[in-house]
Short mmCIF file of C-alpha atoms in Angstrom, two decimals:
data_model
loop_
_atom_site.label_atom_id
_atom_site.label_comp_id
_atom_site.label_asym_id
_atom_site.label_seq_id
_atom_site.Cartn_x
_atom_site.Cartn_y
_atom_site.Cartn_z
CA UNK A 1 7.21 -9.09 -1.74
CA UNK A 2 10.35 -8.69 0.40
CA UNK A 3 12.12 -6.58 -2.21
CA UNK A 4 9.54 -3.81 -1.79
CA UNK A 5 10.52 -3.58 1.89
CA UNK A 6 14.25 -3.26 1.23
CA UNK A 7 14.36 0.49 0.69
CA UNK A 8 12.52 1.44 3.89
CA UNK A 9 14.48 -1.25 5.79
CA UNK A 10 17.82 0.10 4.58
CA UNK A 11 16.91 3.73 5.25
CA UNK A 12 15.65 2.92 8.75
CA UNK A 13 18.83 1.01 9.66
CA UNK A 14 21.05 3.73 8.17
CA UNK A 15 19.27 6.50 10.09
CA UNK A 16 19.42 4.43 13.29
CA UNK A 17 23.13 3.82 12.76
CA UNK A 18 23.91 7.52 12.22
CA UNK A 19 21.75 8.64 15.16
CA UNK A 20 23.30 5.98 17.39
CA UNK A 21 26.78 7.08 16.34
CA UNK A 22 25.99 10.74 17.04
CA UNK A 23 24.35 10.10 20.40
CA UNK A 24 27.17 7.84 21.50
CA UNK A 25 29.72 10.49 20.58
CA UNK A 26 27.78 13.12 22.52
CA UNK A 27 27.41 10.91 25.59
CA UNK A 28 31.07 9.85 25.77
CA UNK A 29 32.45 13.28 24.86
CA UNK A 30 30.44 14.84 27.72
CA UNK A 31 32.87 13.43 30.26
CA UNK A 32 31.84 9.82 30.83
CA UNK A 33 34.71 7.96 32.47
CA UNK A 34 35.35 4.44 31.24
CA UNK A 35 36.98 3.61 34.58
CA UNK A 36 33.71 4.34 36.40
CA UNK A 37 31.86 1.66 38.35
CA UNK A 38 29.25 1.29 35.58
CA UNK A 39 31.73 0.01 33.02
CA UNK A 40 33.75 -1.93 35.54
CA UNK A 41 30.73 -3.77 36.87
CA UNK A 42 29.46 -4.49 33.34
CA UNK A 43 32.77 -5.99 32.22
CA UNK A 44 33.42 -7.83 35.48
CA UNK A 45 30.24 -9.88 34.96
CA UNK A 46 31.86 -11.65 32.00
CA UNK A 47 33.12 -15.12 33.03
CA UNK A 48 36.88 -15.59 33.41
CA UNK A 49 37.73 -11.89 33.55
CA UNK A 50 40.31 -10.92 36.18
CA UNK A 51 41.25 -7.47 37.41
CA UNK A 52 44.34 -7.14 35.26
CA UNK A 53 42.51 -8.11 32.09
CA UNK A 54 39.67 -5.74 33.03
CA UNK A 55 42.07 -2.83 33.38
CA UNK A 56 43.66 -3.66 30.03
CA UNK A 57 40.27 -3.69 28.31
CA UNK A 58 39.30 -0.36 29.85
CA UNK A 59 42.59 1.18 28.84
CA UNK A 60 42.24 -0.11 25.29
CA UNK A 61 38.69 1.27 25.02
CA UNK A 62 39.85 4.60 26.45
CA UNK A 63 42.36 4.90 23.61
CA UNK A 64 39.96 3.62 20.94
CA UNK A 65 36.64 5.34 21.60
CA UNK A 66 35.49 4.67 18.03
CA UNK A 67 34.85 1.05 19.05
CA UNK A 68 32.24 2.19 21.57
CA UNK A 69 30.69 4.59 19.07
CA UNK A 70 30.47 1.84 16.48
CA UNK A 71 29.11 -0.67 18.99
CA UNK A 72 26.31 1.64 20.12
CA UNK A 73 25.44 2.52 16.53
CA UNK A 74 25.24 -1.16 15.58
CA UNK A 75 23.11 -1.87 18.65
CA UNK A 76 20.55 0.81 17.76
CA UNK A 77 20.56 -0.30 14.14
CA UNK A 78 20.07 -3.89 15.32
CA UNK A 79 16.93 -2.95 17.24
CA UNK A 80 15.40 -1.45 14.10
CA UNK A 81 16.63 -4.44 12.10
CA UNK A 82 14.90 -7.01 14.31
CA UNK A 83 11.62 -5.09 14.03
CA UNK A 84 11.75 -5.19 10.22
CA UNK A 85 12.81 -8.84 10.22
CA UNK A 86 9.87 -9.62 12.50
CA UNK A 87 7.47 -7.86 10.12
CA UNK A 88 8.82 -9.85 7.18
CA UNK A 89 8.68 -13.18 9.04
CA UNK A 90 5.05 -12.64 10.05
CA UNK A 91 4.08 -11.81 6.46
CA UNK A 92 6.13 -14.57 4.82
CA UNK A 93 5.34 -17.52 7.08
CA UNK A 94 1.78 -16.64 8.14
CA UNK A 95 2.73 -16.04 11.79
CA UNK A 96 0.72 -13.83 14.10
CA UNK A 97 2.46 -10.48 14.81
CA UNK A 98 1.68 -10.96 18.50
CA UNK A 99 4.11 -13.90 18.65
CA UNK A 100 6.96 -11.67 17.47
CA UNK A 101 5.93 -8.91 19.88
CA UNK A 102 5.90 -11.41 22.77
CA UNK A 103 9.39 -12.60 21.83
CA UNK A 104 10.65 -9.01 21.83
CA UNK A 105 8.89 -8.34 25.15
CA UNK A 106 10.02 -11.47 27.05
CA UNK A 107 13.41 -12.00 25.37
CA UNK A 108 14.54 -8.46 24.56
CA UNK A 109 18.28 -9.07 25.02
CA UNK A 110 18.40 -12.08 22.71
CA UNK A 111 16.26 -10.35 20.07
CA UNK A 112 18.47 -7.25 20.12
CA UNK A 113 21.64 -9.36 19.89
CA UNK A 114 20.20 -11.28 16.93
CA UNK A 115 19.21 -8.05 15.22
CA UNK A 116 22.68 -6.56 15.81
CA UNK A 117 24.48 -9.62 14.44
CA UNK A 118 22.31 -9.50 11.33
CA UNK A 119 22.80 -5.78 10.61
CA UNK A 120 25.59 -6.23 8.06
CA UNK A 121 23.90 -9.19 6.28
CA UNK A 122 20.67 -7.17 6.23
CA UNK A 123 22.48 -4.20 4.64
CA UNK A 124 23.81 -6.47 1.89
CA UNK A 125 20.45 -8.16 1.27
CA UNK A 126 18.60 -4.82 1.20
CA UNK A 127 21.00 -3.32 -1.32
CA UNK A 128 20.67 -6.41 -3.52
CA UNK A 129 16.87 -6.32 -3.23
CA UNK A 130 16.68 -2.63 -4.15
CA UNK A 131 18.93 -3.03 -7.19
CA UNK A 132 17.12 -6.17 -8.33
CA UNK A 133 13.69 -4.55 -7.94
CA UNK A 134 14.77 -1.39 -9.79
CA UNK A 135 16.15 -3.50 -12.63
CA UNK A 136 12.97 -5.57 -12.97
CA UNK A 137 10.71 -2.48 -12.88
CA UNK A 138 12.85 -0.70 -15.48
CA UNK A 139 12.75 -3.74 -17.72
CA UNK A 140 8.98 -4.02 -17.44
CA UNK A 141 8.55 -0.31 -18.12
CA UNK A 142 10.66 -0.56 -21.26
CA UNK A 143 8.39 -3.35 -22.48
CA UNK A 144 5.44 -0.94 -22.17
CA UNK A 145 7.35 1.91 -23.83
CA UNK A 146 7.70 4.37 -20.94
CA UNK A 147 10.55 5.15 -18.60
CA UNK A 148 9.30 7.23 -15.68
CA UNK A 149 6.29 8.57 -13.79
CA UNK A 150 6.64 11.85 -15.70
CA UNK A 151 6.07 9.87 -18.88
CA UNK A 152 2.94 8.34 -17.36
CA UNK A 153 1.59 11.80 -16.61
CA UNK A 154 2.33 12.89 -20.18
CA UNK A 155 0.41 9.85 -21.45
CA UNK A 156 -2.44 10.68 -19.10
CA UNK A 157 -2.67 14.24 -20.45
CA UNK A 158 -2.93 12.87 -24.00
CA UNK A 159 -5.94 10.71 -23.16
CA UNK A 160 -7.66 12.70 -20.40
CA UNK A 161 -8.08 16.16 -18.95
CA UNK A 162 -5.85 17.28 -16.06
CA UNK A 163 -8.18 19.52 -14.05
CA UNK A 164 -6.25 22.36 -12.36
CA UNK A 165 -9.18 23.22 -10.09
CA UNK A 166 -8.11 20.34 -7.81
CA UNK A 167 -4.53 21.56 -7.46
CA UNK A 168 -5.18 23.41 -4.18
CA UNK A 169 -6.93 20.39 -2.68
CA UNK A 170 -3.89 18.28 -3.52
CA UNK A 171 -1.53 20.86 -1.95
CA UNK A 172 -3.55 20.91 1.26
CA UNK A 173 -3.49 17.13 1.53
CA UNK A 174 0.26 17.11 0.87
CA UNK A 175 0.89 19.66 3.65
CA UNK A 176 -1.10 17.59 6.15
CA UNK A 177 0.75 14.42 5.19
CA UNK A 178 4.11 16.18 5.51
CA UNK A 179 3.22 17.33 9.03
CA UNK A 180 2.39 13.77 10.05
CA UNK A 181 5.57 12.51 8.40
CA UNK A 182 7.49 15.04 10.49
CA UNK A 183 5.80 13.77 13.66
CA UNK A 184 6.65 10.21 12.64
CA UNK A 185 10.32 11.15 12.08
CA UNK A 186 10.54 12.97 15.42
CA UNK A 187 9.05 9.93 17.13
CA UNK A 188 11.74 7.70 15.63
CA UNK A 189 14.47 10.09 16.80
CA UNK A 190 12.94 10.17 20.30
CA UNK A 191 12.83 6.38 20.33
CA UNK A 192 16.50 6.15 19.36
CA UNK A 193 17.46 8.60 22.11
CA UNK A 194 15.56 6.52 24.66
CA UNK A 195 17.28 3.37 23.43
CA UNK A 196 20.67 5.03 24.07
CA UNK A 197 19.86 6.45 27.50
CA UNK A 198 17.88 3.58 29.08
CA UNK A 199 19.69 0.37 30.04
CA UNK A 200 16.73 -1.57 31.45
CA UNK A 201 15.81 -4.12 28.77
CA UNK A 202 12.31 -4.76 30.13
CA UNK A 203 11.51 -1.05 30.17
CA UNK A 204 12.88 -0.75 26.65
CA UNK A 205 10.59 -3.53 25.46
CA UNK A 206 7.55 -1.80 27.02
CA UNK A 207 8.48 1.53 25.43
CA UNK A 208 9.05 -0.20 22.10
CA UNK A 209 5.55 -1.68 22.13
CA UNK A 210 4.12 1.74 23.03
CA UNK A 211 5.95 3.38 20.14
CA UNK A 212 4.75 0.70 17.71
CA UNK A 213 1.18 1.52 18.74
CA UNK A 214 1.81 5.27 18.44
CA UNK A 215 3.43 4.91 15.01
CA UNK A 216 0.47 2.88 13.73
CA UNK A 217 -1.83 5.64 15.00
CA UNK A 218 0.16 8.29 13.10
CA UNK A 219 0.01 6.18 9.95
CA UNK A 220 -3.78 5.94 10.28
CA UNK A 221 -4.08 9.72 10.59
CA UNK A 222 -1.89 10.07 7.51
CA UNK A 223 -4.25 7.81 5.59
CA UNK A 224 -7.20 9.92 6.77
CA UNK A 225 -5.46 13.04 5.40
CA UNK A 226 -5.93 11.64 1.89
CA UNK A 227 -9.68 11.11 2.25
CA UNK A 228 -10.62 14.37 0.41
CA UNK A 229 -8.92 12.97 -2.70
CA UNK A 230 -10.38 9.49 -2.28
CA UNK A 231 -13.92 10.88 -1.92
CA UNK A 232 -13.72 12.35 -5.42
CA UNK A 233 -13.95 8.82 -6.81
CA UNK A 234 -15.66 6.84 -4.06
CA UNK A 235 -18.46 9.29 -3.27
CA UNK A 236 -18.55 11.82 -6.13
CA UNK A 237 -17.98 9.21 -8.88
CA UNK A 238 -15.57 11.60 -10.60
CA UNK A 239 -12.48 9.58 -11.63
CA UNK A 240 -11.10 12.45 -13.73
CA UNK A 241 -11.09 14.81 -10.74
CA UNK A 242 -9.61 12.16 -8.47
CA UNK A 243 -6.84 11.32 -10.96
CA UNK A 244 -6.04 15.02 -11.37
CA UNK A 245 -5.78 15.50 -7.61
CA UNK A 246 -3.50 12.45 -7.28
CA UNK A 247 -1.16 13.71 -10.02
CA UNK A 248 -0.95 17.19 -8.45
CA UNK A 249 -0.42 15.59 -5.02
CA UNK A 250 2.52 13.55 -6.35
CA UNK A 251 4.12 16.40 -8.36
CA UNK A 252 6.81 18.50 -6.67
CA UNK A 253 7.58 22.19 -7.11
CA UNK A 254 9.99 21.43 -9.96
CA UNK A 255 7.28 19.70 -11.96
CA UNK A 256 8.57 16.14 -11.50
CA UNK A 257 6.07 13.44 -10.58
CA UNK A 258 6.63 10.47 -8.31
CA UNK A 259 3.43 8.46 -8.11
CA UNK A 260 2.41 7.10 -4.71
CA UNK A 261 -1.33 6.42 -4.79
CA UNK A 262 -1.02 3.67 -7.41
CA UNK A 263 -4.15 1.70 -6.49
CA UNK A 264 -6.44 4.73 -6.39
CA UNK A 265 -5.04 6.13 -9.64
CA UNK A 266 -5.41 2.75 -11.35
CA UNK A 267 -9.05 2.61 -10.19
CA UNK A 268 -9.62 6.06 -11.68
CA UNK A 269 -8.14 4.96 -14.99
CA UNK A 270 -10.31 1.84 -15.03
CA UNK A 271 -13.43 3.99 -14.63
CA UNK A 272 -12.10 6.29 -17.35
CA UNK A 273 -11.96 3.23 -19.63
CA UNK A 274 -8.17 3.28 -19.90
CA UNK A 275 -7.03 -0.19 -18.74
CA UNK A 276 -3.68 -0.01 -20.57
CA UNK A 277 -2.56 3.07 -18.63
CA UNK A 278 -3.94 1.57 -15.40
CA UNK A 279 -1.74 -1.46 -16.04
CA UNK A 280 1.28 0.81 -16.55
CA UNK A 281 0.60 2.58 -13.26
CA UNK A 282 0.59 -0.69 -11.32
CA UNK A 283 4.03 -1.75 -12.58
CA UNK A 284 5.78 0.20 -9.82
CA UNK A 285 3.13 -0.41 -7.13
CA UNK A 286 4.98 -1.58 -3.97
CA UNK A 287 3.49 -4.90 -2.85
CA UNK A 288 5.01 -4.80 0.64
CA UNK A 289 2.55 -7.09 2.41
CA UNK A 290 -0.28 -9.54 1.87
CA UNK A 291 -2.99 -6.86 1.84
CA UNK A 292 -1.28 -4.78 -0.85
CA UNK A 293 -0.60 -7.91 -2.94
CA UNK A 294 -4.25 -8.91 -2.74
CA UNK A 295 -5.29 -5.40 -3.82
CA UNK A 296 -2.89 -5.59 -6.73
CA UNK A 297 -4.12 -8.93 -8.10
CA UNK A 298 -7.77 -8.00 -7.60
CA UNK A 299 -7.31 -4.78 -9.57
CA UNK A 300 -5.23 -6.54 -12.21
CA UNK A 301 -8.08 -9.01 -12.72
CA UNK A 302 -10.39 -6.10 -13.59
CA UNK A 303 -7.77 -4.75 -16.02
CA UNK A 304 -7.21 -8.17 -17.60
CA UNK A 305 -10.96 -8.56 -18.06
CA UNK A 306 -11.17 -5.20 -19.81
CA UNK A 307 -8.22 -6.23 -22.02
CA UNK A 308 -9.81 -9.67 -22.63
CA UNK A 309 -6.67 -11.41 -21.33
CA UNK A 310 -7.78 -14.88 -20.22
CA UNK A 311 -4.27 -16.02 -19.23
CA UNK A 312 -3.84 -12.89 -17.13
CA UNK A 313 -7.11 -13.55 -15.34
CA UNK A 314 -6.07 -17.12 -14.53
CA UNK A 315 -2.77 -15.88 -13.11
CA UNK A 316 -4.55 -13.30 -10.97
CA UNK A 317 -6.70 -16.04 -9.47
CA UNK A 318 -3.71 -18.29 -8.74
CA UNK A 319 -1.70 -15.51 -7.13
CA UNK A 320 -4.62 -14.28 -5.01
CA UNK A 321 -5.30 -17.80 -3.75
CA UNK A 322 -1.76 -18.06 -2.37
CA UNK A 323 -2.10 -14.92 -0.25
CA UNK A 324 -2.93 -15.14 3.45
CA UNK A 325 -4.11 -12.13 5.46
CA UNK A 326 -3.37 -11.89 9.19
CA UNK A 327 -6.63 -10.30 10.30
CA UNK A 328 -8.50 -13.32 11.65
CA UNK A 329 -12.09 -13.59 10.46
CA UNK A 330 -11.90 -10.14 8.89
CA UNK A 331 -8.96 -11.29 6.78
CA UNK A 332 -10.86 -14.38 5.64
CA UNK A 333 -13.87 -12.26 4.65
CA UNK A 334 -11.74 -9.72 2.77
CA UNK A 335 -9.93 -12.43 0.85
CA UNK A 336 -13.14 -14.30 0.04
CA UNK A 337 -14.69 -11.09 -1.32
CA UNK A 338 -11.66 -10.34 -3.49
CA UNK A 339 -11.56 -13.92 -4.74
CA UNK A 340 -15.26 -13.72 -5.57
CA UNK A 341 -14.61 -10.54 -7.58
CA UNK A 342 -11.81 -12.24 -9.53
CA UNK A 343 -13.88 -15.34 -10.20
CA UNK A 344 -16.77 -13.16 -11.33
CA UNK A 345 -14.53 -11.60 -13.99
CA UNK A 346 -13.71 -15.13 -15.18
CA UNK A 347 -17.43 -15.94 -15.34
CA UNK A 348 -18.01 -12.78 -17.36
CA UNK A 349 -15.26 -13.79 -19.74
CA UNK A 350 -16.79 -17.25 -20.07
CA UNK A 351 -20.29 -15.85 -20.65
CA UNK A 352 -21.85 -17.29 -17.47
CA UNK A 353 -24.31 -14.39 -17.24
CA UNK A 354 -26.72 -15.83 -14.66
CA UNK A 355 -23.94 -16.31 -12.10
CA UNK A 356 -22.58 -12.84 -12.80
CA UNK A 357 -25.99 -11.23 -12.51
CA UNK A 358 -26.52 -12.78 -9.06
CA UNK A 359 -23.07 -11.57 -8.01
CA UNK A 360 -23.80 -7.97 -9.07
CA UNK A 361 -27.25 -7.97 -7.46
CA UNK A 362 -25.66 -9.06 -4.19
CA UNK A 363 -22.86 -6.53 -4.69
CA UNK A 364 -25.40 -3.75 -5.15
CA UNK A 365 -26.93 -4.61 -1.78
CA UNK A 366 -23.53 -4.66 -0.08
CA UNK A 367 -22.16 -1.55 -1.83
CA UNK A 368 -20.81 1.02 0.61
CA UNK A 369 -19.90 3.77 -1.86
CA UNK A 370 -21.75 5.23 -4.86
CA UNK A 371 -19.01 4.22 -7.32
CA UNK A 372 -19.56 0.57 -6.34
CA UNK A 373 -23.30 0.99 -6.95
CA UNK A 374 -22.62 2.41 -10.42
CA UNK A 375 -20.34 -0.52 -11.24
CA UNK A 376 -22.93 -3.08 -10.18
CA UNK A 377 -25.85 -1.27 -11.83
CA UNK A 378 -24.03 -1.02 -15.14
CA UNK A 379 -23.23 -4.72 -15.35
CA UNK A 380 -26.72 -5.73 -14.20
CA UNK A 381 -28.14 -3.54 -16.95
CA UNK A 382 -25.65 -4.86 -19.51
CA UNK A 383 -26.45 -8.49 -18.71
CA UNK A 384 -30.18 -7.73 -18.80
CA UNK A 385 -29.72 -6.10 -22.21
CA UNK A 386 -27.93 -9.19 -23.55
CA UNK A 387 -30.74 -11.36 -22.14
CA UNK A 388 -33.25 -9.05 -23.90
CA UNK A 389 -34.84 -8.01 -20.63
CA UNK A 390 -35.04 -4.41 -21.86
CA UNK A 391 -37.33 -3.16 -19.11
CA UNK A 392 -34.88 -4.16 -16.37
CA UNK A 393 -31.93 -2.97 -18.44
CA UNK A 394 -33.55 0.45 -18.83
CA UNK A 395 -34.14 0.68 -15.09
CA UNK A 396 -30.50 0.06 -14.18
CA UNK A 397 -29.03 2.10 -17.02
CA UNK A 398 -31.08 5.06 -15.80
CA UNK A 399 -29.70 4.46 -12.31
CA UNK A 400 -26.20 4.67 -13.80
CA UNK A 401 -27.08 8.03 -15.37
CA UNK A 402 -28.45 9.24 -12.06
CA UNK A 403 -25.38 8.65 -9.88
CA UNK A 404 -22.58 7.84 -12.35
CA UNK A 405 -21.37 11.44 -12.78
CA UNK A 406 -18.09 11.28 -14.82
CA UNK A 407 -17.55 7.51 -14.87
CA UNK A 408 -17.30 6.10 -18.38
CA UNK A 409 -20.30 3.86 -17.67
CA UNK A 410 -22.51 6.92 -18.13
CA UNK A 411 -21.69 7.32 -21.84
CA UNK A 412 -22.09 3.58 -22.33
CA UNK A 413 -25.46 3.67 -20.58
CA UNK A 414 -26.65 6.52 -22.81
CA UNK A 415 -25.76 4.51 -25.92
CA UNK A 416 -27.56 1.43 -24.67
CA UNK A 417 -30.62 3.45 -23.68
CA UNK A 418 -30.77 4.83 -27.23
CA UNK A 419 -30.70 1.27 -28.56
CA UNK A 420 -33.40 0.21 -26.11
CA UNK A 421 -35.61 3.11 -27.21
CA UNK A 422 -35.40 1.81 -30.76
CA UNK A 423 -35.99 -1.84 -29.83
CA UNK A 424 -38.39 -1.41 -26.93
CA UNK A 425 -39.87 2.13 -26.89
CA UNK A 426 -40.96 3.36 -23.49
CA UNK A 427 -44.75 3.87 -23.44
CA UNK A 428 -46.04 7.44 -23.24
CA UNK A 429 -47.71 8.67 -20.04
CA UNK A 430 -51.23 8.63 -21.52
CA UNK A 431 -50.73 5.05 -22.72
CA UNK A 432 -49.54 4.02 -19.27
CA UNK A 433 -52.66 5.61 -17.67
CA UNK A 434 -54.98 3.83 -20.11
CA UNK A 435 -53.36 0.52 -19.22
#
């Protein structure tokens, strides 16, 4: 999990270092005197420092300003570093994020010093993690006979239709996301400037907590900007349209694709009856935290069921059981629901139809989106067909036809309805009235 965080961690520390270096150069080149009372008082607080030694230190710093530039840059980079380390610690050791925030709030100096001391080790670890992750992803891609996201798109075009009518929708969503990314970047720059200009550690801790809240808010708005694409699958039950919009969203002006919405695209491919390509898409999915890891293993269980991979299903269950979400009761409910979905796939594989039918009947009642209703209705109808309850199977297959739109369940339902008509013909209207 930690390797997926290395790239963003390294970029954030690098940007903080460069900004800190630039701001420090601007501040000291604007005429700040190292012999001023501010520096003298700061250095005189160190134990065992006499006046002569103090003057020597100030003179040395005056002749070697790069030391101050480097120190400020490392300090700013250390602040960003301790934030990322705190995020990793909370995810890895099942610690509440509020504990880390309280440590930063009540012990800001110590936290910043720790983060600064660990900047260089963090750089080394992040570089190692990035290279190791890239190597493992490349190796896994070679095993599945593709090398890049462009190759995935080419494979998609072979099996499915890439609908150009959703290109403008994708462009609009991309523009909105870029605007919010710009706001996010400006917020980080503003935070770094504040960290340089303000010396009060308590005030810095308060501002840091405020910025964390503001950044989370921006990230939520960015997620909302993608809702028009998500609705194509979740509400319209059109996986082909949704997949097309995702591909256009992730394709730049030069025609190169860099997939980002891995989970949503994999869901689309599942409902297009293409589990192999869905599996390929998830190879490079960044599992940065517990929630994304749980999503990954839950979706992989669906893919493994479609591929009839019993060993894969067992692994999905084991991995999902080891994940812990930090959302209190909500986290427990989410994990229990995902575990129930994985176990249901195992029951389907084992032929425990009664248990599966109860699960899908309950899922149909809880379903929030139409695509979930189609999924549940199809499997209820399929199980009823196997149990030779043709009347109930017909009812749910017709429901699939009603709301399924472009999901592959619709074609399957049509085939089963044709079989039911041969086995158990539906009575004509006049026969029903006579009964």
